[in-house]
Coordinates of C-alpha atoms in Angstrom, one line a residue:
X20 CA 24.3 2.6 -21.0
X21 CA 24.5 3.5 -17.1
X22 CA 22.9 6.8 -17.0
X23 CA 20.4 6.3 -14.3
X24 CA 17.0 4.4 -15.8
X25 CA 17.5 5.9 -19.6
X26 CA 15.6 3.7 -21.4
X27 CA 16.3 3.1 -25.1
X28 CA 16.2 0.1 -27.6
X29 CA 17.1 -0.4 -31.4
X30 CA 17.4 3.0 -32.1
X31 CA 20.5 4.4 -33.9
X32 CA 23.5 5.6 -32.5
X33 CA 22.9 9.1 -33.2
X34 CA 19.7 8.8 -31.6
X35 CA 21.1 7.8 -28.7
X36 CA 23.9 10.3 -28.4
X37 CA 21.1 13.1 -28.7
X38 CA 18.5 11.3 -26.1
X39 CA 21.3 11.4 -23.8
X40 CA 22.7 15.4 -24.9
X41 CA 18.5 16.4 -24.7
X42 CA 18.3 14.8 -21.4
X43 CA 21.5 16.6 -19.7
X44 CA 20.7 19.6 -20.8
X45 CA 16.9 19.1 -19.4
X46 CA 15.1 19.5 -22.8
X47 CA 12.9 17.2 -25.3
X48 CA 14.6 15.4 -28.0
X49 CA 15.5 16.8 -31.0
X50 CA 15.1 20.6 -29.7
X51 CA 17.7 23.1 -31.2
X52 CA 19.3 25.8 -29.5
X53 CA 17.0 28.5 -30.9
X54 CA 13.9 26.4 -30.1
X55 CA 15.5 26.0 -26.5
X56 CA 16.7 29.8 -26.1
X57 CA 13.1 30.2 -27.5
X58 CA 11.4 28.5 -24.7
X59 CA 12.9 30.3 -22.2
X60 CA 11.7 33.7 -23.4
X61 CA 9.6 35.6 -21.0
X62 CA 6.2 34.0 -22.5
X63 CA 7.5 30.2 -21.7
X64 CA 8.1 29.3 -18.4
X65 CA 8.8 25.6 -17.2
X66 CA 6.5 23.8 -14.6
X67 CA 7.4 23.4 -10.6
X68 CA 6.1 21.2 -8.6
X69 CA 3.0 23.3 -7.8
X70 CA 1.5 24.2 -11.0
X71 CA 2.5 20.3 -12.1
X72 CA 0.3 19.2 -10.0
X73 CA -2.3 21.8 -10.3
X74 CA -2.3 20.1 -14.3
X75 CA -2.9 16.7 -12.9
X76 CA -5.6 17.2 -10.7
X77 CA -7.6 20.2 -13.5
X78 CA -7.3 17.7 -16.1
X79 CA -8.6 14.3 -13.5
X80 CA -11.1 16.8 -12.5
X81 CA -13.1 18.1 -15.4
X82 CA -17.0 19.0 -14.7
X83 CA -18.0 15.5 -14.1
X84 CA -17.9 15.3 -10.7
X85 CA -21.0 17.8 -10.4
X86 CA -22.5 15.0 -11.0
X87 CA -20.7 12.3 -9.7
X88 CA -22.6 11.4 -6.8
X89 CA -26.2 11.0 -8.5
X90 CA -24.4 9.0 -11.0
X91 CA -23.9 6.1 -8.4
X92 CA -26.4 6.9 -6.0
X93 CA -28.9 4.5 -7.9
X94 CA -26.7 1.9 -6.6
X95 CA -26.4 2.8 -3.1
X96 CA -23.6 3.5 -0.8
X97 CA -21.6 0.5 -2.1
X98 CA -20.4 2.9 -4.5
X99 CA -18.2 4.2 -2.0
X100 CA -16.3 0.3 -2.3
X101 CA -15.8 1.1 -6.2
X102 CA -14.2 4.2 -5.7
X103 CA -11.7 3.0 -2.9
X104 CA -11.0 0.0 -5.4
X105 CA -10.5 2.4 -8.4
X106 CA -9.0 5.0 -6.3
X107 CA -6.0 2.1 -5.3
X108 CA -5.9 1.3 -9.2
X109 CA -5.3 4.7 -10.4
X110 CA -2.6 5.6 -7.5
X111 CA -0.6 2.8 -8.9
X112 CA -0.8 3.3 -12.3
X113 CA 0.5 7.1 -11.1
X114 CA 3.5 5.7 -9.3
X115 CA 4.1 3.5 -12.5
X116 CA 4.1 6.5 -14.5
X117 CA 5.8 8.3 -11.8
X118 CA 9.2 5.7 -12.1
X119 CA 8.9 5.4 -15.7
X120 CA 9.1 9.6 -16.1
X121 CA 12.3 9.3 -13.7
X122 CA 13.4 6.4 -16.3
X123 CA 12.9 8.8 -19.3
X124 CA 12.3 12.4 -18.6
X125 CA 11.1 13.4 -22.0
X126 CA 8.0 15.5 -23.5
X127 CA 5.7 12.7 -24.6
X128 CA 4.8 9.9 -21.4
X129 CA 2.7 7.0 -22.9
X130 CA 4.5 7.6 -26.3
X131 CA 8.4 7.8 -25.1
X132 CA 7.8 4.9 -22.9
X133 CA 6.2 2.5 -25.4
X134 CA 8.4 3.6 -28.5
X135 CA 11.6 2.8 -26.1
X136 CA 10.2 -0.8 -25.0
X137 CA 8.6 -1.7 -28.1
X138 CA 9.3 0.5 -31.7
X139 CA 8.1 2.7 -33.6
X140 CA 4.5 0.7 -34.1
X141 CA 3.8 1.2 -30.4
X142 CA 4.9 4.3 -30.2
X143 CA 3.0 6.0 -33.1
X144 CA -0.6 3.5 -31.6
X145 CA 0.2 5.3 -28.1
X146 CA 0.5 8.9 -29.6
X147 CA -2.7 8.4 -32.0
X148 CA -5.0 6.9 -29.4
X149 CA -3.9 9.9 -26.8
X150 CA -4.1 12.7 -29.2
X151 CA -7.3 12.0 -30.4
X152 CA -8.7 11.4 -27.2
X153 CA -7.7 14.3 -26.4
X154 CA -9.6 16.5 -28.7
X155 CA -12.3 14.5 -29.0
X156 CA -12.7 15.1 -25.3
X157 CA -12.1 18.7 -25.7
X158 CA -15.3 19.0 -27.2
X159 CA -17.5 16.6 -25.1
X160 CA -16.0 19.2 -22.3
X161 CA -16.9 22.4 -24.2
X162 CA -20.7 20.6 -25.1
X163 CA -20.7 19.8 -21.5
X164 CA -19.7 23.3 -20.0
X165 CA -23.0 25.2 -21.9
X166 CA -25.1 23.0 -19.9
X167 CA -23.6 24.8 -17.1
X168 CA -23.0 28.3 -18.2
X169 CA -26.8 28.2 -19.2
X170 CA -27.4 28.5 -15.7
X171 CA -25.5 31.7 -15.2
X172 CA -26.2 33.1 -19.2
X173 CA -29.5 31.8 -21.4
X174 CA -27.9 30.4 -24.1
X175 CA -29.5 26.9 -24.7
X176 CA -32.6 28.9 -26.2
X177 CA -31.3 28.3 -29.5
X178 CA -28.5 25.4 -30.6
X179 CA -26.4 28.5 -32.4
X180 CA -26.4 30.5 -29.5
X181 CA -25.2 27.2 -27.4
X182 CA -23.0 26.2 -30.5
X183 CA -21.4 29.9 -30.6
X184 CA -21.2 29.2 -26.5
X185 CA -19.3 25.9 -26.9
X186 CA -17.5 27.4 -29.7
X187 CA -15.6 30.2 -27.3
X188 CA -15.3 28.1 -24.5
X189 CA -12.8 26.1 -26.6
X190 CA -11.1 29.3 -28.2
X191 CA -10.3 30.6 -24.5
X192 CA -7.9 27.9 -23.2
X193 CA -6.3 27.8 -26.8
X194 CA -5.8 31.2 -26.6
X195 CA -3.8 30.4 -23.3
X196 CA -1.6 28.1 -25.0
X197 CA -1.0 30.2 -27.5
X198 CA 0.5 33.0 -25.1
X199 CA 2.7 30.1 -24.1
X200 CA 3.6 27.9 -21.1
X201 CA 3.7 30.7 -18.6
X202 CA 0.2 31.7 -19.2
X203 CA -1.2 28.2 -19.7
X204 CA 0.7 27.6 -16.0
X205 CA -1.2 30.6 -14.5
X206 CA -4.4 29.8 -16.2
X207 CA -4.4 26.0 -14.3
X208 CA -3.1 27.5 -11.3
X209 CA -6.1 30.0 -10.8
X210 CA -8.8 27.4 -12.2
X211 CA -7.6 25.1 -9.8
X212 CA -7.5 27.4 -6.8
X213 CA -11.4 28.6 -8.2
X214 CA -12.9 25.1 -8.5
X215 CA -11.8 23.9 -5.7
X216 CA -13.1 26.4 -2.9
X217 CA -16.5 25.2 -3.3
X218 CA -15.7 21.8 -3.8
X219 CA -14.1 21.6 -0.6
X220 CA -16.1 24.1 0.9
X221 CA -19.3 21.1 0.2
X222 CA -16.6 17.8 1.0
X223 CA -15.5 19.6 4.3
X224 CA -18.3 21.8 5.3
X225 CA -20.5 19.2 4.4
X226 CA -19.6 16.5 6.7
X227 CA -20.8 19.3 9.8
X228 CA -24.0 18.8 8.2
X229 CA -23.7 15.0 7.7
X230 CA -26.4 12.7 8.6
X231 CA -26.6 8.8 8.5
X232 CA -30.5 8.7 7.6
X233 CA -30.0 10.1 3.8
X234 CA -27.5 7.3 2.6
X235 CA -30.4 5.1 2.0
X236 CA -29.5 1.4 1.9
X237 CA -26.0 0.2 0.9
X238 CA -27.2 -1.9 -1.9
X239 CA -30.0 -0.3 -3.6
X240 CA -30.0 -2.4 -6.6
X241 CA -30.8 -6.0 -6.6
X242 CA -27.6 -7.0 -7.6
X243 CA -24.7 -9.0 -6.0
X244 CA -22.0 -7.2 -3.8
X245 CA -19.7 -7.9 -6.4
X246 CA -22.3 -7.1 -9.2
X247 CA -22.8 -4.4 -7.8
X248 CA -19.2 -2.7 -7.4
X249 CA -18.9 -3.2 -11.4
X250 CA -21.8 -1.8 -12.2
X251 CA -21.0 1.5 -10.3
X252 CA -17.5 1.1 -10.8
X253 CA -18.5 1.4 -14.7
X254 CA -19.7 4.4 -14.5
X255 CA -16.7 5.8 -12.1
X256 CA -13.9 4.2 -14.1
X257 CA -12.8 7.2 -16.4
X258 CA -13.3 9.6 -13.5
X259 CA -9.2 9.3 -13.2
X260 CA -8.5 10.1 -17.0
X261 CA -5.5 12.2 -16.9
X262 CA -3.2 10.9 -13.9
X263 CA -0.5 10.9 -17.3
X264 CA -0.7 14.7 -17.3
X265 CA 2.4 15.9 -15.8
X266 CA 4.1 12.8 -17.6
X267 CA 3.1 13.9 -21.2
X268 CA 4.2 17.2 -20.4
X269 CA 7.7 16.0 -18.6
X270 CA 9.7 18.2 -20.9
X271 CA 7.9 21.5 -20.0
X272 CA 8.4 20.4 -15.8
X273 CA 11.6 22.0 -14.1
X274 CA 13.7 19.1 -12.8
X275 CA 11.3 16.2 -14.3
X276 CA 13.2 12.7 -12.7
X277 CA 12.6 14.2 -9.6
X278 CA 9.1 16.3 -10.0
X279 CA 6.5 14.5 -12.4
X280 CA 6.3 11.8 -10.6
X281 CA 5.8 14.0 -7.5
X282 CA 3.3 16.2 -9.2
X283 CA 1.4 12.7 -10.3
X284 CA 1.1 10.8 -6.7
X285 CA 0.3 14.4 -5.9
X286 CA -2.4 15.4 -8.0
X287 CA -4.0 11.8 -8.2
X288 CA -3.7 12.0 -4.4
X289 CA -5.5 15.5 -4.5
X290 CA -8.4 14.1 -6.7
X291 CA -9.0 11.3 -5.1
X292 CA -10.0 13.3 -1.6
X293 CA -11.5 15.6 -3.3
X294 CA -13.6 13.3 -5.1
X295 CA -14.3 10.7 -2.2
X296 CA -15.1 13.7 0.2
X297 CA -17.5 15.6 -1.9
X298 CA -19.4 12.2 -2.9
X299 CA -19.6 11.0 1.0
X300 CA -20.7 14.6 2.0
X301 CA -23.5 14.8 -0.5
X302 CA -24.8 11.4 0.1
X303 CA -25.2 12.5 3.5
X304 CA -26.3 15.9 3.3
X305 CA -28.8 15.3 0.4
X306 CA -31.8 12.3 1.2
X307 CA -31.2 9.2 -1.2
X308 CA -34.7 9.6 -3.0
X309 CA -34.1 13.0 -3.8
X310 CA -30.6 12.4 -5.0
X311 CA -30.8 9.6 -7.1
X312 CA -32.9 12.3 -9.5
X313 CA -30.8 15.0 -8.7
X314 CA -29.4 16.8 -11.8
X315 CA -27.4 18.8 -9.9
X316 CA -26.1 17.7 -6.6
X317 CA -23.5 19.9 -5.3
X318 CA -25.7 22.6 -5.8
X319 CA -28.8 20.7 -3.8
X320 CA -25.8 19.8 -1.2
X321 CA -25.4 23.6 -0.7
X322 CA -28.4 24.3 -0.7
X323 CA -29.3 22.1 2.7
X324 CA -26.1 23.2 4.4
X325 CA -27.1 27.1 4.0
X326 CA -30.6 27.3 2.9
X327 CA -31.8 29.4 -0.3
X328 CA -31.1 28.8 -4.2
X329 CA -28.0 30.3 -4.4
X330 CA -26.5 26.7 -4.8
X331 CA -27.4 26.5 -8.2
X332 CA -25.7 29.5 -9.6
X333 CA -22.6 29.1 -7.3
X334 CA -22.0 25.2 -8.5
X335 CA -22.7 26.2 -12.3
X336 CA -19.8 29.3 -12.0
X337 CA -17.7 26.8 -10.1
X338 CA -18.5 24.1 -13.0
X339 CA -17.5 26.6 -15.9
X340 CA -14.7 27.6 -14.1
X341 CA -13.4 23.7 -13.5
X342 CA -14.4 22.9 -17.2
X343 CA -12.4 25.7 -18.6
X344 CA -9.7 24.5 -16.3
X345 CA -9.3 21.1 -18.0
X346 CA -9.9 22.6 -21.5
X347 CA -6.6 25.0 -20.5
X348 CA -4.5 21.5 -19.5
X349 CA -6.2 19.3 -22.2
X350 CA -4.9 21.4 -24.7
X351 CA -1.6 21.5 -24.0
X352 CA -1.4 17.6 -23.6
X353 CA -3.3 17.0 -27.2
X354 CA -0.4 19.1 -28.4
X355 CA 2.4 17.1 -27.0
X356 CA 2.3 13.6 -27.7
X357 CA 2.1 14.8 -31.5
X358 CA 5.4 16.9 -31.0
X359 CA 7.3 14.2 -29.6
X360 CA 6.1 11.6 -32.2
X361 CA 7.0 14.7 -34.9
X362 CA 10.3 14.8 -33.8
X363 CA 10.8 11.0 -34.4
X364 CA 9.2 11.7 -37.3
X365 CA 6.2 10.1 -36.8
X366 CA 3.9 12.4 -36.9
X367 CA 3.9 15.2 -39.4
X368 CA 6.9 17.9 -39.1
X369 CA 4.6 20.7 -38.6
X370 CA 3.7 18.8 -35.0
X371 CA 7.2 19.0 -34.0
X372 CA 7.8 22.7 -34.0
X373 CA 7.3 25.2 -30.6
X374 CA 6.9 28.7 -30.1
X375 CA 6.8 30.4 -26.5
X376 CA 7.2 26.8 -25.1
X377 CA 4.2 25.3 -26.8
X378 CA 3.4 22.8 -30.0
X379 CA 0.8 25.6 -31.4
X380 CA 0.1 23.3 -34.9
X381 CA -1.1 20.6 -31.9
X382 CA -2.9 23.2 -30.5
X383 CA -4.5 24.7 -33.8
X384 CA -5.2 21.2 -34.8
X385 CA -6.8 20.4 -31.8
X386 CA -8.9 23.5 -31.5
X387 CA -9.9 23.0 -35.5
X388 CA -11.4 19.7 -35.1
X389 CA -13.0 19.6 -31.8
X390 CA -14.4 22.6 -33.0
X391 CA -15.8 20.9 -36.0
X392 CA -17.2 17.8 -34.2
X393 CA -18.8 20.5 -31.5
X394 CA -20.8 21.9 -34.8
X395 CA -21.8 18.3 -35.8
X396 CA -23.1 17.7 -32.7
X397 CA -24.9 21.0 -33.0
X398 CA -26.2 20.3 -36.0
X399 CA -26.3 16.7 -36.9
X400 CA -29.7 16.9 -34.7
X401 CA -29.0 13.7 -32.6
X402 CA -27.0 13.3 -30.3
X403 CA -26.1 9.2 -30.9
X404 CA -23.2 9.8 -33.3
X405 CA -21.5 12.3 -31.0
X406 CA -21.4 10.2 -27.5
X407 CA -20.6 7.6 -29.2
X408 CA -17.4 9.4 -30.2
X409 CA -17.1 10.4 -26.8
X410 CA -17.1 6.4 -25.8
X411 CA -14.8 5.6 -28.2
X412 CA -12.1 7.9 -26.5
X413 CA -13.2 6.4 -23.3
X414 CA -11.5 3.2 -25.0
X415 CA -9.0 5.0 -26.7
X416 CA -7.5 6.4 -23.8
X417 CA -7.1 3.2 -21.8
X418 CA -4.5 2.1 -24.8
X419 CA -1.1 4.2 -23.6
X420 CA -2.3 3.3 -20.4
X421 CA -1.6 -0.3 -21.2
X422 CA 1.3 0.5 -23.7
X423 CA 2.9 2.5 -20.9
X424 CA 2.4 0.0 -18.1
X425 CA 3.3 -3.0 -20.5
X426 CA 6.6 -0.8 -21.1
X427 CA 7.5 -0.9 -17.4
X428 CA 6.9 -4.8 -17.2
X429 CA 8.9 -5.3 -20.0
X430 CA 11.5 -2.9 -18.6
X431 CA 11.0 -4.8 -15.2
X432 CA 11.6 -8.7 -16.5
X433 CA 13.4 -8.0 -19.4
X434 CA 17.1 -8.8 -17.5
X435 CA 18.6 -5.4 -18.3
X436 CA 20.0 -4.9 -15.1
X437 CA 21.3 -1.1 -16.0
X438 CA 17.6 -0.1 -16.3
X439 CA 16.2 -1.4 -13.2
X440 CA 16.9 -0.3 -9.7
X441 CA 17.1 -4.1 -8.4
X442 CA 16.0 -2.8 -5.1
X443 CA 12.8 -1.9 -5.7
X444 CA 12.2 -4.9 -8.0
X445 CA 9.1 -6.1 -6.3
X446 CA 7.7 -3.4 -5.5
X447 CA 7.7 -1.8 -8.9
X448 CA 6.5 -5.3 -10.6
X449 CA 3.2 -5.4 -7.8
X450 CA 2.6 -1.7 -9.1
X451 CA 3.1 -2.3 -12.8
X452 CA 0.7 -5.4 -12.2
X453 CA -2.1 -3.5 -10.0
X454 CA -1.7 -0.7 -13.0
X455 CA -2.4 -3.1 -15.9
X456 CA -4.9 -4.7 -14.5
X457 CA -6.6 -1.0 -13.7
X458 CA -6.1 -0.1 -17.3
X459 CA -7.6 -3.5 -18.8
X460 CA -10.2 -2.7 -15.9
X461 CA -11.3 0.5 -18.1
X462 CA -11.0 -1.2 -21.4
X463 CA -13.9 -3.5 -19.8
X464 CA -15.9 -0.7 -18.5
X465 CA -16.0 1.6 -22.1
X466 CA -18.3 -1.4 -23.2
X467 CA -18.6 -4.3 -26.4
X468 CA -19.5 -1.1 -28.7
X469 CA -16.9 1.2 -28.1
X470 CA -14.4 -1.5 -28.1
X471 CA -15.0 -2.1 -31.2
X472 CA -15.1 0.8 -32.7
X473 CA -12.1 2.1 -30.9
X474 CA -10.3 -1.1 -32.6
X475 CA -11.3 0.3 -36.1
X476 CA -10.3 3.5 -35.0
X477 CA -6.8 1.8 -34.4
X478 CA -6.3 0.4 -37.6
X479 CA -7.6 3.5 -39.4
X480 CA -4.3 5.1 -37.4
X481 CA -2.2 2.0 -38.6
X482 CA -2.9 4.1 -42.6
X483 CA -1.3 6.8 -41.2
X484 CA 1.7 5.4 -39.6
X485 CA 2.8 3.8 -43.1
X486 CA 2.3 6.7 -44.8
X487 CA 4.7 8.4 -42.3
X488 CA 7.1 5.6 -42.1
X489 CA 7.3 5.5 -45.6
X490 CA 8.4 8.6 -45.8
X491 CA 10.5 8.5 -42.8
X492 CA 12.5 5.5 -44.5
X493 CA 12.4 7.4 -47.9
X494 CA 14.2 10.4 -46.0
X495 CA 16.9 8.4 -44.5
X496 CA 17.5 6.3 -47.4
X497 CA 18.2 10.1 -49.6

């Protein structure tokens, strides 16, 4: 097969002839004509360039970098190493994602690209460990944003009130999806465009105010420069979750060999300054004594640039606002790796069906059980059982990642000279390399515990795909 960097193996011929009709005709795999004509009603509305990348860089940047820089500041400016290290890591594993959306343009990333290189088995691990990182996520987020909307509304007096809180901010975004693609498009745009005026109001503004004296010492623990840069580099390693975004969502991005890898570098790109600049600023706006107990940086950053309190309530808005953000994109990406596995029948049929450009079973399956973990954490009284969900996921993420970039070696090395621009052999292999080595970099850093109980996680998944495969064989064989 010739057409440009279509990647499939060992499927069927039929298979084939519809991965290559979908493709020409711009669409996922699988989709009829009414689900197509159905997409392109006035409630779904493909992705450009700009609102592509607006989903990469909402879903990297969630609320966690409110309080990114007291997170590393116990270790001192060396910090500053980790993130230039992790911040080269994640660009390349962006570019591999990047070539291998311009390989296989289809709704799905992580899943498509391991299911081409390596079955059905791969495929189905890639879609289970995304989706349910993914919703699992949604409500770490959600638990997360109350913290913050406290600040503008009391509602941590009572855990029902802050369950209620959670509750709605979840309901929101899915409401969004539900709308369709258009809405969900608008919705990222103006999070984005909110979130970001006072983050780069502090990352810019706040080097005017800069001063050398508060970045305290450049190692603050006692640990070795390289001890040191792991340790930080632990805590910052899942701060680029989501560089897949506009990948996953190829199908629903106008002109996606050309744009998602554009709307990737893009977004990763935007992220990255973002998060270097407002970390640099604040460690030099805010003394190092005071900000290694900071709980809310940003808003102590303001607060030395303009004088007052008003910090406070202006960083929590900003956090809601950048939390509901990555809810908006997260739901919408925990809804399309199941659709893509549904139409390979994979995944339940249910997944596999859209309306107004959206998966809304994903979405109503997503938004049911995040919902019922949020009210176990609310309820369960402790809060041991829940983040250590939330660090399983942390694991559980980092598997596409190294199904995808595995995909791209294999597709690299694997002799099949149609598939590979020979060109830009070397180059791609160095970034595939740098990318795997990122990803097995953040397998490290979730830790001994949630490694293994991500792995039973896995093989709980490994149930479910028999049972599907069972009955996709049955099917065929009837």
């Amino acid at each position: 097969m010739h057409d440009t960097g279509t990647v499939t193996q060992s499927a069927p011929a039929p298979d084939q002839e519809e991965q290559r009709t979908a493709q020409h005709a711009d669409q996922p795999v699988g989709q009829s004509t009414d689900q197509s004509a159905e997409q392109h009603s006035r409630h779904a509305r493909r992705f450009g360039l700009p609102i592509a990348t607006c989903l990469v860089m909402g879903n990297i940047i969630g609320g966690g970098i409110f309080l990114l820089p007291a997170s590393v500041a116990p270790f001192g400016t060396i910090s500053l190493v980790a993130f230039g290290v992790l911040t080269a890591g994640a660009i390349a594993l962006a570019l591999v994602f990047g070539r291998l959306a311009q390989r296989d343009p289809r709704t799905g990333g992580p899943y498509v690209y391991a299911r081409a290189a390596f079955g059905d088995f791969a495929g189905f691990l890639a879609a289970w460990s995304y989706w349910a990182t993914a919703w699992v996520s949604n409500a770490a987020l959600a638990v997360a944003a109350v913290g913050y909307l406290d600040v503008l509304i009391p509602v941590n007096d009572h855990k029902w009130t802050a369950c209620l809180a959670a509750l709605v901010l979840q309901l929101l975004p899915a409401l969004a999806n539900f709308a369709g693609t258009r809405y969900v498009g608008a919705v990222q745009v103006v999070a984005t465009v909110l979130k970001f005026l006072p983050l780069l109001l502090v990352a810019f503004g706040g080097l005017f105010f800069f001063d050398s004296a508060n970045l305290g010492p450049f190692r603050a623990t006692g640990d070795s420069p390289a001890g040191a840069i792991s340790a930080s580099a632990a805590i910052l390693l899942f701060s680029y979750l989501g560089v897949e975004s506009a990948a996953v969502s190829a199908g629903e991005v106008r002109d996606p060999r050309r744009n998602v890898g554009r709307a990737t570098i893009l977004g990763t790109l935007g992220a990255a300054l973002v998060y270097l600049l407002g970390t640099v600023a604040v460690f030099g706006t805010v003394a190092h004594d005071k900000l290694v107990n900071s709980t809310a940086p940003f808003s102590d950053a303001v607060n030395v640039m303009f004088g007052g309190s008003w910090g406070g309530t202006a960083v929590a808005l900003a956090a809601v606002v950048s939390i509901l953000g990555a809810l908006n994109g997260w739901t919408l990406l925990s809804a399309q790796t199941p659709y893509a596995a549904a139409r390979d029948g994979l995944f339940p049929a249910a997944f596999g069906k859209k309306k107004r450009g959206v998966p809304t079973v994903g979405v109503l399956v997503t938004v049911v059980l995040a919902s019922l973990l949020t009210v176990y954490n609310y309820t369960a009284g402790s809060s041991g059982v829940f983040e250590s969900l939330v660090l399983i996921t942390t694991f559980t993420a980092t598997v596409p990642y190294l199904l995808a970039t595995a995909a791209q070696v294999y597709f690299l090395v694997s002799g099949q000279g149609e598939r590979v621009d020979r060109a830009r052999l070397v180059r791609d292999g160095i970034l595939a390399g740098i990318a795997c080595g990122f990803s097995m970099w953040l397998v490290a850093g979730s830790g001994y515990a949630a490694v293994y109980q991500g792995v039973l996680f896995l093989f709980a998944g490994v149930l479910v795909y028999a049972w599907m495969a069972a009955r996709k064989e049955r099917t065929a064989t009837h």
